[in-house]
């Protein structure tokens, strides 16, 4: 958001009260969404307990076929299906720098993770590790959306953010631009741990997980550095 956009938004809130980011209806104070839009979001209710893949089953705590034989994550949580309007919010965040979308998505993910009404509670991790961009990618974008989302999760979960423990050492091609068959190879050896993580319980944070190859490569790197438990938290899962 530019300075002018920020100023216009503040002026608009001062004059007319907060407006829903999606439908422009009046929104409750300190909320980005009106109650109707919040309710209509594509919440992910049944997913694989390890990789957060959406499942057709109604039973909580199920495992997808792939994770039955081998899984990269001890626990995986996604708040949403990667569907409208979440895809729009994520795309605007990444490619138009709408950082208020990161605040909203991070808060919604935090609420989903700590939801006390859910059957399964989550053990809070000792640290959150956002999936890093390569230095060149960071320069292009100017921020890391996963880090921005983690910034909202950390206080809600009482977990520090340890962005520095993981580096992206190869400037990989965007996964979405590659056929599925090439995505695993594209991110292999892309990450390096900067320090030992002996016996740590880490949660990886990302915006969207599709094939899961990137998050899997990160999980392998963290385990190789000594992490005892690696969870995955993402805003949306395709
Ligand atoms: Zn609305
Ligand atoms: Zn799974």
GROMACS .gro file of N, CA and C in nm, residues 37-45 79-87:
model
   54
   37UNK      N    1  -1.897  -1.171   0.499
   37UNK     CA    2  -1.783  -1.215   0.419
   37UNK      C    3  -1.693  -1.308   0.500
   38UNK      N    4  -1.678  -1.280   0.629
   38UNK     CA    5  -1.597  -1.366   0.716
   38UNK      C    6  -1.655  -1.507   0.719
   39UNK      N    7  -1.786  -1.513   0.731
   39UNK     CA    8  -1.855  -1.642   0.738
   39UNK      C    9  -1.844  -1.719   0.607
   40UNK      N   10  -1.849  -1.646   0.493
   40UNK     CA   11  -1.851  -1.711   0.362
   40UNK      C   12  -1.713  -1.751   0.310
   41UNK      N   13  -1.606  -1.724   0.385
   41UNK     CA   14  -1.472  -1.763   0.337
   41UNK      C   15  -1.465  -1.916   0.322
   42UNK      N   16  -1.381  -1.964   0.228
   42UNK     CA   17  -1.375  -2.109   0.204
   42UNK      C   18  -1.293  -2.182   0.311
   43UNK      N   19  -1.343  -2.182   0.434
   43UNK     CA   20  -1.274  -2.246   0.547
   43UNK      C   21  -1.249  -2.393   0.517
   44UNK      N   22  -1.132  -2.440   0.553
   44UNK     CA   23  -1.097  -2.581   0.532
   44UNK      C   24  -1.127  -2.655   0.661
   45UNK      N   25  -1.228  -2.740   0.657
   45UNK     CA   26  -1.272  -2.804   0.781
   45UNK      C   27  -1.218  -2.947   0.796
   79UNK      N   28  -0.589  -2.292   0.695
   79UNK     CA   29  -0.717  -2.231   0.731
   79UNK      C   30  -0.818  -2.244   0.618
   80UNK      N   31  -0.772  -2.239   0.493
   80UNK     CA   32  -0.865  -2.227   0.380
   80UNK      C   33  -0.830  -2.318   0.265
   81UNK      N   34  -0.933  -2.347   0.184
   81UNK     CA   35  -0.909  -2.397   0.048
   81UNK      C   36  -0.852  -2.280  -0.031
   82UNK      N   37  -0.765  -2.310  -0.127
   82UNK     CA   38  -0.714  -2.201  -0.213
   82UNK      C   39  -0.820  -2.173  -0.319
   83UNK      N   40  -0.915  -2.089  -0.284
   83UNK     CA   41  -1.032  -2.060  -0.367
   83UNK      C   42  -1.069  -1.914  -0.344
   84UNK      N   43  -1.156  -1.857  -0.432
   84UNK     CA   44  -1.200  -1.719  -0.410
   84UNK      C   45  -1.267  -1.703  -0.274
   85UNK      N   46  -1.250  -1.593  -0.203
   85UNK     CA   47  -1.167  -1.478  -0.241
   85UNK      C   48  -1.024  -1.486  -0.183
   86UNK      N   49  -0.988  -1.603  -0.125
   86UNK     CA   50  -0.855  -1.615  -0.064
   86UNK      C   51  -0.745  -1.600  -0.170
   87UNK      N   52  -0.768  -1.661  -0.290
   87UNK     CA   53  -0.667  -1.649  -0.396
   87UNK      C   54  -0.645  -1.502  -0.434
   0.00000   0.00000   0.00000
